[in-house]
mmCIF file of C-alpha atoms in Angstrom:
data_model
loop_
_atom_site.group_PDB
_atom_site.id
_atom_site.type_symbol
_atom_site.label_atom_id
_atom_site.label_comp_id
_atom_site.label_asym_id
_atom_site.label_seq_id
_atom_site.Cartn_x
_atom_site.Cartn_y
_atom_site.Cartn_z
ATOM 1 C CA UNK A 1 29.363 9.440 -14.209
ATOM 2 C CA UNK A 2 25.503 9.881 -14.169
ATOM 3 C CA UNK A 3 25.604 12.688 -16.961
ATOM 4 C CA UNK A 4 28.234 10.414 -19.010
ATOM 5 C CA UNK A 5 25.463 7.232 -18.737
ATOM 6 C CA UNK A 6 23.132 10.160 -19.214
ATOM 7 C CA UNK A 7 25.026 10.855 -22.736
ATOM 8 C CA UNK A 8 26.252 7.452 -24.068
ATOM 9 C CA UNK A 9 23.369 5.246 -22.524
ATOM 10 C CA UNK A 10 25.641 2.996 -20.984
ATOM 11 C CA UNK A 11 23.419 1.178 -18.797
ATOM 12 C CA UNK A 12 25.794 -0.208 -15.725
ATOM 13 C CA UNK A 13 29.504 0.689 -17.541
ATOM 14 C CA UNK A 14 31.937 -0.459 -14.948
ATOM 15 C CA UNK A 15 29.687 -1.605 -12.078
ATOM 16 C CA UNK A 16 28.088 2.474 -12.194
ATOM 17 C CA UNK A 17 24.000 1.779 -11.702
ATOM 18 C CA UNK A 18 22.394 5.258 -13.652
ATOM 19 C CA UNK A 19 19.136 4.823 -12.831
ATOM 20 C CA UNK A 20 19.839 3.943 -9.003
ATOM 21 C CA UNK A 21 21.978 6.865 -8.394
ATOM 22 C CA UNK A 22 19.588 9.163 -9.876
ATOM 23 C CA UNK A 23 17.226 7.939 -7.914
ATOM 24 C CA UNK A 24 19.324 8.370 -4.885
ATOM 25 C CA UNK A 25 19.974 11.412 -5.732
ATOM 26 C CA UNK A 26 16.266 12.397 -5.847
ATOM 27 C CA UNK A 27 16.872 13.587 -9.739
ATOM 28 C CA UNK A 28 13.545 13.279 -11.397
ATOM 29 C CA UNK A 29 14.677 15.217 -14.205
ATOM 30 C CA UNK A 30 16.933 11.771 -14.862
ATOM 31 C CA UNK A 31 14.848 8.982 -13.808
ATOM 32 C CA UNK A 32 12.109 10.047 -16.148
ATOM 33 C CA UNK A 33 15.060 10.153 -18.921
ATOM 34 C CA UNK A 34 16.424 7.002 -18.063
ATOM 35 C CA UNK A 35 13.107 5.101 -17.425
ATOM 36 C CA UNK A 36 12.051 6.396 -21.024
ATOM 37 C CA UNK A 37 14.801 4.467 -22.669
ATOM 38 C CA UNK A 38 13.904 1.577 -21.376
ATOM 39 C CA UNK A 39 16.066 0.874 -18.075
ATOM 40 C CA UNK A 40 14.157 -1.458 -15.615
ATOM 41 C CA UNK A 41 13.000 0.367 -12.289
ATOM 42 C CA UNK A 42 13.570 -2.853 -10.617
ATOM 43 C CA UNK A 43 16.976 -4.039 -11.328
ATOM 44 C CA UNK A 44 19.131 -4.086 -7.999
ATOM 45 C CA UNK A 45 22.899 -3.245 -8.426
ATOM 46 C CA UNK A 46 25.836 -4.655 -6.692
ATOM 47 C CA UNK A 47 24.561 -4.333 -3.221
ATOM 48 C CA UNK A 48 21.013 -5.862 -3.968
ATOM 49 C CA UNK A 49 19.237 -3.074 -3.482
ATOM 50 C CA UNK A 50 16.401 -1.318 -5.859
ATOM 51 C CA UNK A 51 16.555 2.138 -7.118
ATOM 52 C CA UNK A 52 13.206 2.262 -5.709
ATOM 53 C CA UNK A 53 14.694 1.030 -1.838
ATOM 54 C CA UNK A 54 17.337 3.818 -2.488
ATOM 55 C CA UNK A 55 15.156 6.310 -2.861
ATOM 56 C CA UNK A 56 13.333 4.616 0.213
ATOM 57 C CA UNK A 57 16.415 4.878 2.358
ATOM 58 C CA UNK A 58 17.094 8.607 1.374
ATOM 59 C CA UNK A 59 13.462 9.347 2.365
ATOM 60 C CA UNK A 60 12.891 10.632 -1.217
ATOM 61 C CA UNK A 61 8.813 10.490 -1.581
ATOM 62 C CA UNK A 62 8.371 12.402 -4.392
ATOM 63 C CA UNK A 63 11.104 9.988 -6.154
ATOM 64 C CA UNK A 64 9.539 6.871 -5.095
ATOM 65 C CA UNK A 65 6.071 8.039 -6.350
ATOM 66 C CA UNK A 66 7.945 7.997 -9.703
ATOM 67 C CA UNK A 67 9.724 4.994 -9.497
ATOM 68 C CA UNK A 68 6.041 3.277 -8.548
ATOM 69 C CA UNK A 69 3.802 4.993 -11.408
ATOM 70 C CA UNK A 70 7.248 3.439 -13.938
ATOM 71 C CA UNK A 71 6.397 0.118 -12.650
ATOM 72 C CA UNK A 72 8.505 -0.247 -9.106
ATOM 73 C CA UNK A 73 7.833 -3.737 -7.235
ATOM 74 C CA UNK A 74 7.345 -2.480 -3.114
ATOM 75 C CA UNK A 75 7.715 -6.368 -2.538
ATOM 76 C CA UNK A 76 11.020 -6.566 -4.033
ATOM 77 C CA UNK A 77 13.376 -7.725 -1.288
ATOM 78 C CA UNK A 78 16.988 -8.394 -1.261
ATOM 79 C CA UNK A 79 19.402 -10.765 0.479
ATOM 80 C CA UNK A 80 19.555 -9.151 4.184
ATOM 81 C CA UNK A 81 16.180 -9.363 4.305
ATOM 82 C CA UNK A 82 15.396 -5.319 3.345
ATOM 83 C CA UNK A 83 12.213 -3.704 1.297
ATOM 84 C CA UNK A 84 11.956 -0.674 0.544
ATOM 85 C CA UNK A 85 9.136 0.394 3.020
ATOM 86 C CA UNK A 86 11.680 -1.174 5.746
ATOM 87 C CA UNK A 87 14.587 1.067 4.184
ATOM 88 C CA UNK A 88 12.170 4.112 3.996
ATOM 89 C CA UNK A 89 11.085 3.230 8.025
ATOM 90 C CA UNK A 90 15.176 3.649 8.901
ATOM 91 C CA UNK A 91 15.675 6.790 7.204
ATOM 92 C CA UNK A 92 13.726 8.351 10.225
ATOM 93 C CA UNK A 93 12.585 12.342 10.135
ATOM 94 C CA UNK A 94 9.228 13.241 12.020
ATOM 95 C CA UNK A 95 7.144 13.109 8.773
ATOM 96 C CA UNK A 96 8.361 10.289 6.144
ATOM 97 C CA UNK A 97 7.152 10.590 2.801
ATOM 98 C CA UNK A 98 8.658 7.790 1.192
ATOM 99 C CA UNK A 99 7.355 5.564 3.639
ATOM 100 C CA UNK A 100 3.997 7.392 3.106
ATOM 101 C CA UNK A 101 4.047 7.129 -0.603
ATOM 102 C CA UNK A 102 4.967 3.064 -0.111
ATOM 103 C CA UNK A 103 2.426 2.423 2.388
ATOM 104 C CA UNK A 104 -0.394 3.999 -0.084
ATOM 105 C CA UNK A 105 1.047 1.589 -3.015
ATOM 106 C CA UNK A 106 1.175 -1.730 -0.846
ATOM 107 C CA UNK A 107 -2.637 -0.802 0.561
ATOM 108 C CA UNK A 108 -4.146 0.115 -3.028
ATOM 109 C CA UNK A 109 -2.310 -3.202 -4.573
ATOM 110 C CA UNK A 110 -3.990 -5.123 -1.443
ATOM 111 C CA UNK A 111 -7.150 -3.789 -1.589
ATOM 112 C CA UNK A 112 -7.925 -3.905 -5.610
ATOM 113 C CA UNK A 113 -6.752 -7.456 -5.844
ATOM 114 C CA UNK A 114 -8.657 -8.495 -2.519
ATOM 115 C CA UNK A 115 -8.029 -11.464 -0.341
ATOM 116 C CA UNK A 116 -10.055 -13.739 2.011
ATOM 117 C CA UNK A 117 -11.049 -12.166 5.411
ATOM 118 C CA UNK A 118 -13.312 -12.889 7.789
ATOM 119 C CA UNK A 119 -16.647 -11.265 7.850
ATOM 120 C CA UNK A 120 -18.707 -11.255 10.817
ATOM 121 C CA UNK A 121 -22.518 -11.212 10.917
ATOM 122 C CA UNK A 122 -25.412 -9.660 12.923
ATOM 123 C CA UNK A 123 -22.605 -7.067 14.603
ATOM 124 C CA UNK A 124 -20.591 -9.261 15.842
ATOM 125 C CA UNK A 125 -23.228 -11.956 17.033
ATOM 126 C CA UNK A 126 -23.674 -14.484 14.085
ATOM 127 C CA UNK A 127 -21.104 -17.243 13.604
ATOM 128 C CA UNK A 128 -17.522 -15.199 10.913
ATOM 129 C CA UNK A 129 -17.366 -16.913 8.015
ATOM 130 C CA UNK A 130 -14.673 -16.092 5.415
ATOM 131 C CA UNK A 131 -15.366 -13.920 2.306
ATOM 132 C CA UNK A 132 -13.304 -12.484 -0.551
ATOM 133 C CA UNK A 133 -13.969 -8.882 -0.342
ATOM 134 C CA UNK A 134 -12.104 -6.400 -2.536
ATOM 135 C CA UNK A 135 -12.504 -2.769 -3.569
ATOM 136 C CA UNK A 136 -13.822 -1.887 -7.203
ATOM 137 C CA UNK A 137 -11.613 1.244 -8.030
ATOM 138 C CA UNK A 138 -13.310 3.134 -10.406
ATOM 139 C CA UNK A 139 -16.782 2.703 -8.724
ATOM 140 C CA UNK A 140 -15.299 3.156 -5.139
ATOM 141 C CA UNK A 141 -17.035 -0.091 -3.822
ATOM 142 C CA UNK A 142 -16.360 -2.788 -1.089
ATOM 143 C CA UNK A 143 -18.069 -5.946 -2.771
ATOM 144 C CA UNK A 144 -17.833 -9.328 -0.892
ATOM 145 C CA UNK A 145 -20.612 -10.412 -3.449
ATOM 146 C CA UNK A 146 -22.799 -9.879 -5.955
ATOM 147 C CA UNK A 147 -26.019 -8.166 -4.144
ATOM 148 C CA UNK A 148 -26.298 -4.537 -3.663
ATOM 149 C CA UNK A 149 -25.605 -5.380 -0.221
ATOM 150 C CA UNK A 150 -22.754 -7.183 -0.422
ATOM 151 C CA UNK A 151 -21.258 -4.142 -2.782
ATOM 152 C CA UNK A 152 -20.894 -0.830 -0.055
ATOM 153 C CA UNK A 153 -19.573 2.752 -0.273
ATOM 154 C CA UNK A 154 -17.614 3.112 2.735
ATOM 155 C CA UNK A 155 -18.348 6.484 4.731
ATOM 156 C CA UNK A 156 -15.771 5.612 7.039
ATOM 157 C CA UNK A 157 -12.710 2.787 8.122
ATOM 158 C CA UNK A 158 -11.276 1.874 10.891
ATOM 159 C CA UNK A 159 -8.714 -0.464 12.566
ATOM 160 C CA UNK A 160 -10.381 -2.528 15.570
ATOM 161 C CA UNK A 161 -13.268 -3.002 16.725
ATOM 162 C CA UNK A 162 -16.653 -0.787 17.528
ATOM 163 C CA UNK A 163 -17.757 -1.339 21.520
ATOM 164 C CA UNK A 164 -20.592 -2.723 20.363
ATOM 165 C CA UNK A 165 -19.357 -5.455 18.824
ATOM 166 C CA UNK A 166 -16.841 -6.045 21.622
ATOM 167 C CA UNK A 167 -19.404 -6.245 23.659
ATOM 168 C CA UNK A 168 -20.767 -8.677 21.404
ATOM 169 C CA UNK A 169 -18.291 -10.942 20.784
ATOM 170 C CA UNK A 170 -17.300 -11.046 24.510
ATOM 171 C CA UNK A 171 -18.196 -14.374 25.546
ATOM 172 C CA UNK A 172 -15.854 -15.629 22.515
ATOM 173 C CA UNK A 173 -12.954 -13.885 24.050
ATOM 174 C CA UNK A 174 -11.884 -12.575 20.104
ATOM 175 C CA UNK A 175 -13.592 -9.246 20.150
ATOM 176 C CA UNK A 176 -9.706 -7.612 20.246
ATOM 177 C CA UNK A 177 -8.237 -9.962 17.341
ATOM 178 C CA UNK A 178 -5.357 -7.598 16.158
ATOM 179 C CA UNK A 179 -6.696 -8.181 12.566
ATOM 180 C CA UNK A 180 -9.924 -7.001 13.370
ATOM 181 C CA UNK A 181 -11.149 -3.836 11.201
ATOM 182 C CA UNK A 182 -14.619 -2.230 10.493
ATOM 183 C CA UNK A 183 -16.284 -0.438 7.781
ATOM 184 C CA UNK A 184 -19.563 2.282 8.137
ATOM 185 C CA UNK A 185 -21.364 2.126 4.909
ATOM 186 C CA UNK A 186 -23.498 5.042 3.372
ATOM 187 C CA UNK A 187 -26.394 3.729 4.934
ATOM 188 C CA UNK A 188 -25.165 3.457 8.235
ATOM 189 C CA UNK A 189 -24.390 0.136 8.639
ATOM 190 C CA UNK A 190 -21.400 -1.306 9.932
ATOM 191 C CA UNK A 191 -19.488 -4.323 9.287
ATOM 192 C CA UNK A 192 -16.939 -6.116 10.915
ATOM 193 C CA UNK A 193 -13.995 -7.873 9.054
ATOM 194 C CA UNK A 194 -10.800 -9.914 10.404
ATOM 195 C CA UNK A 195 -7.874 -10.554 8.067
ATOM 196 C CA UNK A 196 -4.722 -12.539 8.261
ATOM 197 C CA UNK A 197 -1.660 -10.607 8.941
ATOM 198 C CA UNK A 198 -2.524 -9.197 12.432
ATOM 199 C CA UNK A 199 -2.451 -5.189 13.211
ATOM 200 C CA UNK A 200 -0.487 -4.017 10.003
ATOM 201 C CA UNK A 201 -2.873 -5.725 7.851
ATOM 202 C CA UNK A 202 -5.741 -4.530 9.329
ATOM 203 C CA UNK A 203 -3.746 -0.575 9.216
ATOM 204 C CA UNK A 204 -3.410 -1.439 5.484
ATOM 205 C CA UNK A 205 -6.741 -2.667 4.606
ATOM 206 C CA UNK A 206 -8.210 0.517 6.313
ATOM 207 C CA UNK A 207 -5.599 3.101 4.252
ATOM 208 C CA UNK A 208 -6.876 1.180 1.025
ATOM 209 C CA UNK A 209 -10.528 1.326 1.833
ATOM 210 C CA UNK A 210 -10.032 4.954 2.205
ATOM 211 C CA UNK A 211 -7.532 5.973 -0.946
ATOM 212 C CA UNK A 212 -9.700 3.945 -3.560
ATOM 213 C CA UNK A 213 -12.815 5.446 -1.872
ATOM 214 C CA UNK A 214 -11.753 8.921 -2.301
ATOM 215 C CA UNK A 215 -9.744 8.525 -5.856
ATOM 216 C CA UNK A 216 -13.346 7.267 -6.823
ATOM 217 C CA UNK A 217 -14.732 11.040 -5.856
ATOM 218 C CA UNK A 218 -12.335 13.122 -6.593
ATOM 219 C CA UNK A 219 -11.084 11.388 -9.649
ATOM 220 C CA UNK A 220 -7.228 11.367 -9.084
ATOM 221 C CA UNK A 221 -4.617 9.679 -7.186
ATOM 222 C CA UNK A 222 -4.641 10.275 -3.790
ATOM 223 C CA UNK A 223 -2.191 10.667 -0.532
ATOM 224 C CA UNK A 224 -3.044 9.167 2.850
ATOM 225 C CA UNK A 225 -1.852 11.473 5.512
ATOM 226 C CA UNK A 226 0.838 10.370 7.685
#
């Protein structure tokens, strides 16, 4: 069926999804054929699901790389409630690219188009107020403003916080927020952040911060390791 839909470009003859079973399948070969002629990488068939979640659920990184650089939504989620990082999470295995390859995509989308955190001052002992901090991709900067030093190259990232500002923060009692995540700028100084979203938000922050900081060095696309 896939080489006849292949052959006659009949998009979905008789309920038969091309493009999603290739992509199950883990056939590059196709999905670059099909995606070239125009079928959409985020149609679900029948069942509701994605080629992209199919690919997910087969563990099929390498496939869901392609399906994201053709323009594959990660958001996209269908009536039970599934995405495809959840479908990627169930198809299990001790190292999971596709749910690597998703993770990177959702944490470069959320750190290029930014979002209000909030940013604490003086390490921890000034009063948070809330910023909207974003990465700059090409440049490889954190900028919460428009001074040089509100726009940082990050040296490292981390989820939670330092000791020092736990220490800090103490007498607050929010020193362990689970959205709590911290930067260490080029010139040594580090700077605590809180976002909405708890622990996983804070994880992807963190993988963001460092993909966009090392595409800006290196110049390509880059994998987080799992």
């Amino acid at each position: 069926m896939l080489e006849f839909a292949l052959e006659k470009g009949n998009r979905n003859a008789g309920g038969f999804h091309a493009l999603h079973c290739a992509a199950r399948r883990g056939d590059l070969d196709a999905v670059r054929l099909l995606t070239s002629k125009g079928y959409d990488v985020n149609i679900p068939d029948g069942d509701g699901y994605t080629p992209l979640m199919l690919a997910a659920r087969e563990g099929r990184g390498s496939m869901c790389e392609l399906l994201i650089s053709c323009g594959a939504d990660c958001d996209i989620k269908n009536a039970r409630g599934e995405t495809a990082l959840s479908l990627a999470r169930k198809s299990g295995g001790i190292r999971n690219d596709a749910e690597c390859v998703i993770l990177d995509e959702l944490a470069r989308k959320l750190v290029l188009g930014g979002a209000h955190v909030q940013k604490h001052t003086k390490g921890g002992k000034g009063t948070p107020h809330w910023k909207e901090i974003r990465m700059v991709g090409a440049a490889g900067v954190l900028r919460w403003g428009k001074s040089s030093c509100r726009n940082v190259i990050c040296r490292e990232a981390e989820v939670g916080p330092s000791s020092a500002f736990r220490r800090s923060r103490q007498r607050k009692g929010d020193g362990n927020e689970p959205g709590v995540f911290r930067v260490v700028t080029t010139k040594n100084k580090e700077v605590h952040f809180v976002c909405e979203g708890g622990l996983e938000a804070a994880e992807l922050w963190v993988r963001g911060i460092k993909l966009v900081t090392r595409e800006a060095i290196f110049g390509e696309k880059q994998r987080h390791e799992c």
